[in-house]
Amino acid sequence: MPETPVIYVLNGPNLNLLGVREPEIYGYETLADVQALCEQAAEDAKIVFHQSNHEGQLIDWVQEARTQASAVVLNPAGYGHTSVALLDALKSLSIPIVECHLSNPAARERFRHKTYVSLVATGVVSGFGAHSYELAVKAALKLIRERAATAARSSKA
Ligand code: DQA
């Protein structure tokens, strides 16, 4: 794990349109606003923030996170419901994964009720708009600190 905790915040397709795309569902904050919220919530951790509309690019960042990150916060957007390849990439990680959604997919259309990401996520935050990201980053931070404390205890034993 890197010395300064590094949290990768990865965003899937159409999230570049945040603020203008279905704002009644996803809110009026832009992705830049969301990034600022994540950076504020991160305390001493570094945020690496990315968005892509391309499945392969998201997979490349997940693979990069294997060696570069202490935790991943992921809003897979539509790919959460469809991408086995993204799930396979996430399975290669041994760091905490926090799945994050602006809306509450469980309260929406049936096809949104399940995500592949949930199969490997440590936990899921959804339904709080941009605030979901702040909660997800805080959860990631807590998981990172717990892991560091456990590692320190077992190295003393
Ligand atoms: C979303 C929910 C997904 O079902 C949808 O495809 C998105 C955004 C959310 O943040 O609420 O694009 O992940």
CSV table of N, CA and C and ligand atoms in Angstrom, one decimal:
chain,number,residue,atom,x,y,z
A,1,MET,N,0.8,-1.2,0.0
A,1,MET,CA,0.0,0.0,0.0
A,1,MET,C,0.9,1.3,0.0
A,2,PRO,N,0.5,2.3,-0.8
A,2,PRO,CA,1.3,3.5,-0.8
A,2,PRO,C,1.3,4.2,0.6
A,3,GLU,N,2.4,5.0,0.9
A,3,GLU,CA,2.4,5.6,2.3
A,3,GLU,C,1.3,6.6,2.5
A,4,THR,N,1.1,7.5,1.6
A,4,THR,CA,-0.1,8.4,1.7
A,4,THR,C,-1.2,7.6,1.0
A,5,PRO,N,-2.3,7.4,1.8
A,5,PRO,CA,-3.4,6.6,1.2
A,5,PRO,C,-3.9,7.3,-0.2
A,6,VAL,N,-4.1,6.5,-1.1
A,6,VAL,CA,-4.5,6.9,-2.4
A,6,VAL,C,-5.9,6.3,-2.7
A,7,ILE,N,-6.9,7.1,-3.0
A,7,ILE,CA,-8.2,6.6,-3.3
A,7,ILE,C,-8.5,6.9,-4.7
A,8,TYR,N,-8.7,5.8,-5.5
A,8,TYR,CA,-9.1,6.0,-6.9
A,8,TYR,C,-10.7,6.2,-6.9
A,9,VAL,N,-11.1,7.3,-7.5
A,9,VAL,CA,-12.6,7.5,-7.6
A,9,VAL,C,-12.9,7.4,-9.1
A,10,LEU,N,-13.5,6.3,-9.5
A,10,LEU,CA,-13.7,6.0,-11.0
A,10,LEU,C,-15.2,6.1,-11.3
A,11,ASN,N,-15.4,6.8,-12.4
A,11,ASN,CA,-16.8,7.1,-12.9
A,11,ASN,C,-17.0,6.5,-14.3
A,12,GLY,N,-18.1,5.9,-14.5
A,12,GLY,CA,-18.5,5.2,-15.7
A,12,GLY,C,-19.2,6.2,-16.7
A,13,PRO,N,-19.8,5.5,-17.7
A,13,PRO,CA,-20.4,6.3,-18.8
A,13,PRO,C,-21.5,7.3,-18.5
A,14,ASN,N,-21.5,8.4,-19.2
A,14,ASN,CA,-22.5,9.5,-19.1
A,14,ASN,C,-22.3,10.3,-17.8
A,15,LEU,N,-21.4,10.0,-16.9
A,15,LEU,CA,-21.3,10.8,-15.7
A,15,LEU,C,-20.6,12.1,-16.1
A,16,ASN,N,-20.0,12.2,-17.2
A,16,ASN,CA,-19.4,13.5,-17.7
A,16,ASN,C,-20.5,14.5,-17.9
A,17,LEU,N,-21.8,14.0,-18.1
A,17,LEU,CA,-22.9,14.9,-18.3
A,17,LEU,C,-23.7,15.3,-17.0
A,18,LEU,N,-23.1,14.9,-15.9
A,18,LEU,CA,-23.7,15.2,-14.6
A,18,LEU,C,-24.0,16.7,-14.5
A,19,GLY,N,-25.3,17.0,-14.0
A,19,GLY,CA,-25.7,18.4,-13.9
A,19,GLY,C,-26.7,18.7,-15.0
A,20,VAL,N,-26.5,18.1,-16.2
A,20,VAL,CA,-27.4,18.4,-17.3
A,20,VAL,C,-28.2,17.1,-17.7
A,21,ARG,N,-27.8,16.0,-17.4
A,21,ARG,CA,-28.4,14.7,-17.8
A,21,ARG,C,-29.4,14.3,-16.7
A,22,GLU,N,-30.7,14.3,-17.0
A,22,GLU,CA,-31.7,13.9,-16.0
A,22,GLU,C,-31.5,14.4,-14.6
A,23,PRO,N,-31.4,15.7,-14.5
A,23,PRO,CA,-31.0,16.3,-13.2
A,23,PRO,C,-32.0,16.0,-12.1
A,24,GLU,N,-33.3,15.7,-12.5
A,24,GLU,CA,-34.3,15.3,-11.5
A,24,GLU,C,-33.9,14.0,-10.8
A,25,ILE,N,-33.1,13.2,-11.5
A,25,ILE,CA,-32.6,11.9,-10.9
A,25,ILE,C,-31.2,12.1,-10.3
A,26,TYR,N,-30.3,12.7,-11.1
A,26,TYR,CA,-28.9,12.7,-10.7
A,26,TYR,C,-28.4,14.0,-10.1
A,27,GLY,N,-29.3,15.0,-10.0
A,27,GLY,CA,-29.0,16.3,-9.4
A,27,GLY,C,-28.3,17.3,-10.3
A,28,TYR,N,-28.1,18.5,-9.8
A,28,TYR,CA,-27.6,19.6,-10.6
A,28,TYR,C,-26.0,19.8,-10.4
A,29,GLU,N,-25.4,19.0,-9.5
A,29,GLU,CA,-24.0,19.2,-9.3
A,29,GLU,C,-23.3,18.6,-10.6
A,30,THR,N,-22.2,19.2,-11.0
A,30,THR,CA,-21.4,18.7,-12.1
A,30,THR,C,-20.4,17.7,-11.6
A,31,LEU,N,-19.7,17.0,-12.5
A,31,LEU,CA,-18.7,16.0,-12.1
A,31,LEU,C,-17.5,16.8,-11.4
A,32,ALA,N,-17.3,18.0,-11.9
A,32,ALA,CA,-16.2,18.8,-11.2
A,32,ALA,C,-16.6,19.1,-9.7
A,33,ASP,N,-17.9,19.4,-9.5
A,33,ASP,CA,-18.4,19.6,-8.1
A,33,ASP,C,-18.2,18.3,-7.3
A,34,VAL,N,-18.5,17.2,-7.9
A,34,VAL,CA,-18.3,15.9,-7.2
A,34,VAL,C,-16.9,15.6,-6.9
A,35,GLN,N,-16.0,15.9,-7.8
A,35,GLN,CA,-14.5,15.8,-7.6
A,35,GLN,C,-14.1,16.6,-6.4
A,36,ALA,N,-14.6,17.9,-6.3
A,36,ALA,CA,-14.2,18.8,-5.2
A,36,ALA,C,-14.8,18.2,-3.9
A,37,LEU,N,-16.0,17.7,-3.9
A,37,LEU,CA,-16.5,17.0,-2.7
A,37,LEU,C,-15.6,15.9,-2.2
A,38,CYS,N,-15.2,15.1,-3.2
A,38,CYS,CA,-14.3,13.9,-2.8
A,38,CYS,C,-13.0,14.4,-2.2
A,39,GLU,N,-12.5,15.4,-2.8
A,39,GLU,CA,-11.2,15.9,-2.3
A,39,GLU,C,-11.3,16.5,-0.9
A,40,GLN,N,-12.5,17.2,-0.6
A,40,GLN,CA,-12.7,17.7,0.7
A,40,GLN,C,-12.9,16.6,1.7
A,41,ALA,N,-13.5,15.5,1.3
A,41,ALA,CA,-13.8,14.4,2.2
A,41,ALA,C,-12.6,13.5,2.5
A,42,ALA,N,-11.6,13.7,1.6
A,42,ALA,CA,-10.4,12.7,1.6
A,42,ALA,C,-9.4,12.9,2.8
A,43,GLU,N,-9.5,14.1,3.5
A,43,GLU,CA,-8.6,14.4,4.6
A,43,GLU,C,-7.1,14.3,4.1
A,44,ASP,N,-6.4,13.4,4.7
A,44,ASP,CA,-4.9,13.3,4.3
A,44,ASP,C,-4.7,12.3,3.1
A,45,ALA,N,-5.8,11.7,2.6
A,45,ALA,CA,-5.6,10.8,1.4
A,45,ALA,C,-5.6,11.6,0.1
A,46,LYS,N,-5.0,11.0,-0.9
A,46,LYS,CA,-4.9,11.6,-2.2
A,46,LYS,C,-6.0,11.0,-3.1
A,47,ILE,N,-6.8,11.9,-3.8
A,47,ILE,CA,-7.8,11.4,-4.7
A,47,ILE,C,-7.3,11.4,-6.1
A,48,VAL,N,-7.4,10.2,-6.8
A,48,VAL,CA,-7.2,10.1,-8.2
A,48,VAL,C,-8.6,10.0,-8.8
A,49,PHE,N,-9.0,11.0,-9.6
A,49,PHE,CA,-10.4,11.0,-10.0
A,49,PHE,C,-10.4,10.9,-11.6
A,50,HIS,N,-11.2,9.9,-12.1
A,50,HIS,CA,-11.3,9.7,-13.5
A,50,HIS,C,-12.7,9.4,-13.9
A,51,GLN,N,-13.1,9.8,-15.1
A,51,GLN,CA,-14.3,9.4,-15.7
A,51,GLN,C,-14.1,8.9,-17.2
A,52,SER,N,-14.8,7.8,-17.6
A,52,SER,CA,-14.7,7.4,-19.0
A,52,SER,C,-16.0,6.8,-19.4
A,53,ASN,N,-16.3,7.0,-20.7
A,53,ASN,CA,-17.5,6.4,-21.3
A,53,ASN,C,-17.1,5.0,-21.9
A,54,HIS,N,-15.8,4.6,-21.7
A,54,HIS,CA,-15.4,3.4,-22.4
A,54,HIS,C,-15.0,2.3,-21.4
A,55,GLU,N,-15.6,1.1,-21.6
A,55,GLU,CA,-15.4,0.0,-20.6
A,55,GLU,C,-13.9,-0.3,-20.5
A,56,GLY,N,-13.2,-0.4,-21.6
A,56,GLY,CA,-11.8,-0.8,-21.5
A,56,GLY,C,-11.0,0.2,-20.7
A,57,GLN,N,-11.3,1.4,-20.9
A,57,GLN,CA,-10.5,2.4,-20.1
A,57,GLN,C,-10.8,2.3,-18.6
A,58,LEU,N,-12.0,2.0,-18.2
A,58,LEU,CA,-12.3,1.8,-16.8
A,58,LEU,C,-11.6,0.6,-16.3
A,59,ILE,N,-11.5,-0.5,-17.1
A,59,ILE,CA,-10.8,-1.7,-16.7
A,59,ILE,C,-9.3,-1.4,-16.5
A,60,ASP,N,-8.7,-0.6,-17.5
A,60,ASP,CA,-7.3,-0.2,-17.3
A,60,ASP,C,-7.1,0.5,-16.0
A,61,TRP,N,-8.0,1.4,-15.6
A,61,TRP,CA,-7.8,2.1,-14.4
A,61,TRP,C,-7.9,1.2,-13.2
A,62,VAL,N,-8.9,0.3,-13.2
A,62,VAL,CA,-9.0,-0.7,-12.1
A,62,VAL,C,-7.7,-1.5,-12.0
A,63,GLN,N,-7.2,-1.9,-13.1
A,63,GLN,CA,-5.9,-2.7,-13.1
A,63,GLN,C,-4.8,-1.8,-12.5
A,64,GLU,N,-4.7,-0.6,-12.9
A,64,GLU,CA,-3.7,0.3,-12.3
A,64,GLU,C,-3.9,0.5,-10.8
A,65,ALA,N,-5.1,0.5,-10.4
A,65,ALA,CA,-5.4,0.6,-8.9
A,65,ALA,C,-4.8,-0.6,-8.1
A,66,ARG,N,-4.6,-1.7,-8.8
A,66,ARG,CA,-4.0,-2.9,-8.1
A,66,ARG,C,-2.7,-2.5,-7.4
A,67,THR,N,-1.9,-1.7,-8.0
A,67,THR,CA,-0.6,-1.4,-7.5
A,67,THR,C,-0.5,0.0,-7.0
A,68,GLN,N,-1.4,0.9,-7.4
A,68,GLN,CA,-1.3,2.3,-7.1
A,68,GLN,C,-2.3,2.9,-6.0
A,69,ALA,N,-3.3,2.1,-5.7
A,69,ALA,CA,-4.3,2.6,-4.8
A,69,ALA,C,-4.4,1.8,-3.5
A,70,SER,N,-5.0,2.5,-2.5
A,70,SER,CA,-5.3,1.9,-1.2
A,70,SER,C,-6.8,1.5,-1.2
A,71,ALA,N,-7.6,2.1,-2.0
A,71,ALA,CA,-9.0,1.7,-2.1
A,71,ALA,C,-9.6,2.3,-3.4
A,72,VAL,N,-10.7,1.8,-3.8
A,72,VAL,CA,-11.4,2.3,-5.0
A,72,VAL,C,-12.8,2.6,-4.7
A,73,VAL,N,-13.2,3.8,-5.1
A,73,VAL,CA,-14.6,4.2,-5.1
A,73,VAL,C,-15.1,4.2,-6.5
A,74,LEU,N,-16.1,3.4,-6.8
A,74,LEU,CA,-16.5,3.2,-8.2
A,74,LEU,C,-18.0,3.5,-8.4
A,75,ASN,N,-18.3,4.4,-9.3
A,75,ASN,CA,-19.7,4.5,-9.8
A,75,ASN,C,-19.6,4.0,-11.2
A,76,PRO,N,-20.0,2.7,-11.4
A,76,PRO,CA,-19.9,2.1,-12.7
A,76,PRO,C,-20.9,2.6,-13.7
A,77,ALA,N,-21.9,3.3,-13.2
A,77,ALA,CA,-23.0,3.8,-14.0
A,77,ALA,C,-23.6,2.6,-14.8
A,78,GLY,N,-24.0,2.7,-16.0
A,78,GLY,CA,-24.7,1.7,-16.7
A,78,GLY,C,-23.9,0.4,-16.8
A,79,TYR,N,-22.5,0.5,-16.8
A,79,TYR,CA,-21.7,-0.8,-16.9
A,79,TYR,C,-21.8,-1.6,-15.7
A,80,GLY,N,-22.3,-1.1,-14.6
A,80,GLY,CA,-22.5,-1.9,-13.4
A,80,GLY,C,-23.5,-3.0,-13.6
A,81,HIS,N,-24.5,-2.7,-14.5
A,81,HIS,CA,-25.6,-3.6,-14.7
A,81,HIS,C,-25.2,-4.6,-15.9
A,82,THR,N,-24.1,-4.4,-16.6
A,82,THR,CA,-23.8,-5.2,-17.8
A,82,THR,C,-22.5,-5.8,-17.8
A,83,SER,N,-21.5,-5.3,-17.1
A,83,SER,CA,-20.1,-5.6,-17.5
A,83,SER,C,-19.4,-6.7,-16.6
A,84,VAL,N,-19.4,-7.9,-17.2
A,84,VAL,CA,-18.7,-9.0,-16.5
A,84,VAL,C,-17.2,-8.7,-16.6
A,85,ALA,N,-16.7,-8.0,-17.6
A,85,ALA,CA,-15.3,-7.7,-17.8
A,85,ALA,C,-14.8,-6.8,-16.6
A,86,LEU,N,-15.7,-5.8,-16.3
A,86,LEU,CA,-15.3,-4.9,-15.2
A,86,LEU,C,-15.3,-5.7,-13.9
A,87,LEU,N,-16.3,-6.6,-13.7
A,87,LEU,CA,-16.3,-7.4,-12.5
A,87,LEU,C,-15.0,-8.2,-12.4
A,88,ASP,N,-14.6,-8.8,-13.5
A,88,ASP,CA,-13.4,-9.6,-13.5
A,88,ASP,C,-12.2,-8.8,-13.1
A,89,ALA,N,-12.1,-7.6,-13.6
A,89,ALA,CA,-11.0,-6.7,-13.3
A,89,ALA,C,-11.0,-6.4,-11.8
A,90,LEU,N,-12.2,-6.1,-11.3
A,90,LEU,CA,-12.3,-5.8,-9.8
A,90,LEU,C,-11.9,-7.0,-9.0
A,91,LYS,N,-12.2,-8.2,-9.5
A,91,LYS,CA,-11.8,-9.4,-8.7
A,91,LYS,C,-10.3,-9.5,-8.5
A,92,SER,N,-9.5,-8.8,-9.3
A,92,SER,CA,-8.1,-8.9,-9.2
A,92,SER,C,-7.5,-8.0,-8.1
A,93,LEU,N,-8.4,-7.2,-7.5
A,93,LEU,CA,-8.0,-6.2,-6.4
A,93,LEU,C,-8.0,-6.9,-5.1
A,94,SER,N,-7.1,-6.5,-4.2
A,94,SER,CA,-7.2,-7.0,-2.8
A,94,SER,C,-7.4,-5.8,-1.9
A,95,ILE,N,-7.8,-4.7,-2.4
A,95,ILE,CA,-8.1,-3.5,-1.6
A,95,ILE,C,-9.6,-3.2,-1.5
A,96,PRO,N,-10.0,-2.4,-0.5
A,96,PRO,CA,-11.5,-2.2,-0.4
A,96,PRO,C,-12.1,-1.5,-1.7
A,97,ILE,N,-13.3,-2.0,-2.0
A,97,ILE,CA,-14.0,-1.4,-3.2
A,97,ILE,C,-15.3,-0.8,-2.6
A,98,VAL,N,-15.6,0.4,-2.8
A,98,VAL,CA,-16.8,1.0,-2.4
A,98,VAL,C,-17.6,1.4,-3.6
A,99,GLU,N,-18.7,0.7,-3.8
A,99,GLU,CA,-19.6,1.1,-5.0
A,99,GLU,C,-20.5,2.3,-4.6
A,100,CYS,N,-20.6,3.2,-5.6
A,100,CYS,CA,-21.3,4.4,-5.3
A,100,CYS,C,-22.3,4.8,-6.4
A,101,HIS,N,-23.5,5.2,-6.0
A,101,HIS,CA,-24.5,5.7,-7.0
A,101,HIS,C,-25.1,6.9,-6.5
A,102,LEU,N,-25.4,7.8,-7.4
A,102,LEU,CA,-26.1,9.1,-7.0
A,102,LEU,C,-27.5,8.7,-6.7
A,103,SER,N,-28.2,8.0,-7.6
A,103,SER,CA,-29.6,7.6,-7.3
A,103,SER,C,-29.6,6.3,-6.5
A,104,ASN,N,-30.8,5.8,-6.2
A,104,ASN,CA,-30.9,4.5,-5.6
A,104,ASN,C,-31.4,3.5,-6.6
A,105,PRO,N,-30.5,2.8,-7.3
A,105,PRO,CA,-30.9,1.9,-8.3
A,105,PRO,C,-32.0,0.9,-7.9
A,106,ALA,N,-32.0,0.5,-6.6
A,106,ALA,CA,-32.9,-0.5,-6.2
A,106,ALA,C,-34.3,-0.1,-6.2
A,107,ALA,N,-34.5,1.3,-6.2
A,107,ALA,CA,-35.9,1.8,-6.2
A,107,ALA,C,-36.3,2.2,-7.7
A,108,ARG,N,-35.5,1.8,-8.7
A,108,ARG,CA,-35.8,2.2,-10.0
A,108,ARG,C,-36.2,1.0,-10.9
A,109,GLU,N,-36.0,1.1,-12.2
A,109,GLU,CA,-36.4,0.0,-13.1
A,109,GLU,C,-35.7,-1.3,-12.6
A,110,ARG,N,-36.4,-2.4,-13.0
A,110,ARG,CA,-35.9,-3.7,-12.5
A,110,ARG,C,-34.5,-4.0,-13.0
A,111,PHE,N,-34.1,-3.6,-14.2
A,111,PHE,CA,-32.8,-3.9,-14.7
A,111,PHE,C,-31.7,-3.2,-14.0
A,112,ARG,N,-32.1,-2.2,-13.1
A,112,ARG,CA,-31.0,-1.6,-12.3
A,112,ARG,C,-30.9,-2.2,-10.9
A,113,HIS,N,-31.7,-3.1,-10.6
A,113,HIS,CA,-31.7,-3.6,-9.2
A,113,HIS,C,-30.5,-4.4,-8.8
A,114,LYS,N,-29.8,-4.9,-9.8
A,114,LYS,CA,-28.5,-5.7,-9.5
A,114,LYS,C,-27.4,-5.1,-10.3
A,115,THR,N,-26.2,-5.1,-9.6
A,115,THR,CA,-25.0,-4.7,-10.4
A,115,THR,C,-24.0,-5.8,-10.1
A,116,TYR,N,-23.2,-6.1,-11.1
A,116,TYR,CA,-22.1,-7.0,-11.0
A,116,TYR,C,-21.1,-6.5,-10.0
A,117,VAL,N,-20.9,-5.2,-9.9
A,117,VAL,CA,-19.9,-4.6,-8.9
A,117,VAL,C,-20.3,-5.0,-7.5
A,118,SER,N,-21.6,-5.1,-7.2
A,118,SER,CA,-22.0,-5.4,-5.8
A,118,SER,C,-21.4,-6.8,-5.3
A,119,LEU,N,-21.2,-7.7,-6.3
A,119,LEU,CA,-20.7,-9.0,-5.9
A,119,LEU,C,-19.3,-8.9,-5.3
A,120,VAL,N,-18.6,-7.9,-5.6
A,120,VAL,CA,-17.2,-7.8,-5.0
A,120,VAL,C,-17.0,-6.5,-4.2
A,121,ALA,N,-18.0,-5.7,-4.1
A,121,ALA,CA,-17.9,-4.4,-3.3
A,121,ALA,C,-17.8,-4.7,-1.8
A,122,THR,N,-17.0,-4.0,-1.1
A,122,THR,CA,-17.0,-4.1,0.3
A,122,THR,C,-18.3,-3.5,0.9
A,123,GLY,N,-18.8,-2.5,0.3
A,123,GLY,CA,-20.1,-1.9,0.6
A,123,GLY,C,-20.6,-1.0,-0.5
A,124,VAL,N,-21.8,-0.6,-0.4
A,124,VAL,CA,-22.5,0.2,-1.4
A,124,VAL,C,-23.1,1.4,-0.8
A,125,VAL,N,-22.9,2.6,-1.4
A,125,VAL,CA,-23.6,3.8,-1.0
A,125,VAL,C,-24.4,4.3,-2.2
A,126,SER,N,-25.7,4.5,-2.0
A,126,SER,CA,-26.5,5.0,-3.1
A,126,SER,C,-27.7,5.8,-2.6
A,127,GLY,N,-28.1,6.7,-3.5
A,127,GLY,CA,-29.4,7.4,-3.2
A,127,GLY,C,-29.2,8.8,-2.6
A,128,PHE,N,-28.0,9.2,-2.4
A,128,PHE,CA,-27.8,10.5,-1.7
A,128,PHE,C,-27.3,11.6,-2.6
A,129,GLY,N,-27.5,11.4,-3.9
A,129,GLY,CA,-27.0,12.4,-4.9
A,129,GLY,C,-25.5,12.5,-4.7
A,130,ALA,N,-24.9,13.8,-4.9
A,130,ALA,CA,-23.5,13.9,-4.9
A,130,ALA,C,-22.9,13.6,-3.5
A,131,HIS,N,-23.8,13.7,-2.5
A,131,HIS,CA,-23.3,13.3,-1.1
A,131,HIS,C,-23.0,11.8,-1.0
A,132,SER,N,-23.5,11.0,-1.9
A,132,SER,CA,-23.1,9.6,-1.9
A,132,SER,C,-21.6,9.5,-2.0
A,133,TYR,N,-21.0,10.3,-2.8
A,133,TYR,CA,-19.5,10.3,-3.1
A,133,TYR,C,-18.8,10.6,-1.8
A,134,GLU,N,-19.2,11.6,-1.1
A,134,GLU,CA,-18.6,12.0,0.2
A,134,GLU,C,-18.6,10.8,1.2
A,135,LEU,N,-19.8,10.2,1.3
A,135,LEU,CA,-19.9,9.1,2.2
A,135,LEU,C,-19.1,7.9,1.7
A,136,ALA,N,-19.0,7.7,0.4
A,136,ALA,CA,-18.2,6.6,-0.1
A,136,ALA,C,-16.7,6.8,0.2
A,137,VAL,N,-16.2,8.1,0.0
A,137,VAL,CA,-14.8,8.4,0.3
A,137,VAL,C,-14.5,8.2,1.8
A,138,LYS,N,-15.4,8.7,2.6
A,138,LYS,CA,-15.2,8.5,4.1
A,138,LYS,C,-15.2,7.0,4.4
A,139,ALA,N,-16.1,6.2,3.8
A,139,ALA,CA,-16.1,4.8,4.1
A,139,ALA,C,-14.8,4.2,3.6
A,140,ALA,N,-14.3,4.6,2.5
A,140,ALA,CA,-13.0,4.1,2.0
A,140,ALA,C,-11.9,4.4,2.9
A,141,LEU,N,-11.9,5.6,3.4
A,141,LEU,CA,-10.8,6.1,4.4
A,141,LEU,C,-10.9,5.2,5.6
A,142,LYS,N,-12.1,5.0,6.1
A,142,LYS,CA,-12.2,4.2,7.4
A,142,LYS,C,-11.6,2.8,7.1
A,143,LEU,N,-12.0,2.2,6.0
A,143,LEU,CA,-11.5,0.8,5.7
A,143,LEU,C,-10.0,0.8,5.5
A,144,ILE,N,-9.4,1.8,4.9
A,144,ILE,CA,-8.0,1.9,4.8
A,144,ILE,C,-7.3,2.0,6.1
A,145,ARG,N,-7.9,2.8,7.0
A,145,ARG,CA,-7.3,3.0,8.4
A,145,ARG,C,-7.4,1.7,9.2
A,146,GLU,N,-8.5,1.0,9.1
A,146,GLU,CA,-8.7,-0.2,9.8
A,146,GLU,C,-7.7,-1.3,9.3
A,147,ARG,N,-7.5,-1.3,8.0
A,147,ARG,CA,-6.5,-2.3,7.5
A,147,ARG,C,-5.1,-2.0,8.0
A,148,ALA,N,-4.8,-0.7,8.0
A,148,ALA,CA,-3.4,-0.3,8.4
A,148,ALA,C,-3.2,-0.7,9.9
A,149,ALA,N,-4.3,-0.5,10.7
A,149,ALA,CA,-4.2,-0.8,12.1
A,149,ALA,C,-4.1,-2.3,12.3
A,150,THR,N,-4.8,-3.1,11.5
A,150,THR,CA,-4.7,-4.5,11.6
A,150,THR,C,-3.3,-5.0,11.2
A,151,ALA,N,-2.7,-4.4,10.2
A,151,ALA,CA,-1.4,-4.8,9.7
A,151,ALA,C,-0.4,-4.4,10.8
A,152,ALA,N,-0.5,-3.2,11.4
A,152,ALA,CA,0.4,-2.8,12.4
A,152,ALA,C,0.4,-3.8,13.6
A,153,ARG,N,-0.9,-4.2,14.0
A,153,ARG,CA,-1.0,-5.1,15.1
A,153,ARG,C,-0.3,-6.4,14.8
A,154,SER,N,-0.6,-7.0,13.6
A,154,SER,CA,0.0,-8.3,13.3
A,154,SER,C,1.5,-8.2,13.1
A,155,SER,N,2.0,-7.1,12.7
A,155,SER,CA,3.5,-7.0,12.6
A,155,SER,C,4.2,-7.0,14.0
A,156,LYS,N,3.4,-6.5,15.0
A,156,LYS,CA,4.0,-6.5,16.4
A,156,LYS,C,3.9,-7.8,17.1
A,157,ALA,N,2.9,-8.6,16.6
A,157,ALA,CA,2.6,-9.9,17.3
A,157,ALA,C,3.7,-10.9,17.1
B,1,DQA,C1,-26.1,5.4,-11.6
B,1,DQA,C2,-27.2,4.5,-11.7
B,1,DQA,C3,-27.2,3.6,-12.9
B,1,DQA,O1,-28.3,2.7,-13.0
B,1,DQA,C4,-27.2,4.5,-14.2
B,1,DQA,O2,-27.0,3.7,-15.3
B,1,DQA,C5,-26.2,5.6,-14.1
B,1,DQA,C6,-25.9,6.3,-12.8
B,1,DQA,C7,-26.2,6.4,-10.4
B,1,DQA,O3,-25.2,7.0,-10.0
B,1,DQA,O4,-27.3,6.6,-9.8
B,1,DQA,O5,-25.7,6.0,-15.1
B,1,DQA,O6,-24.9,4.7,-11.4
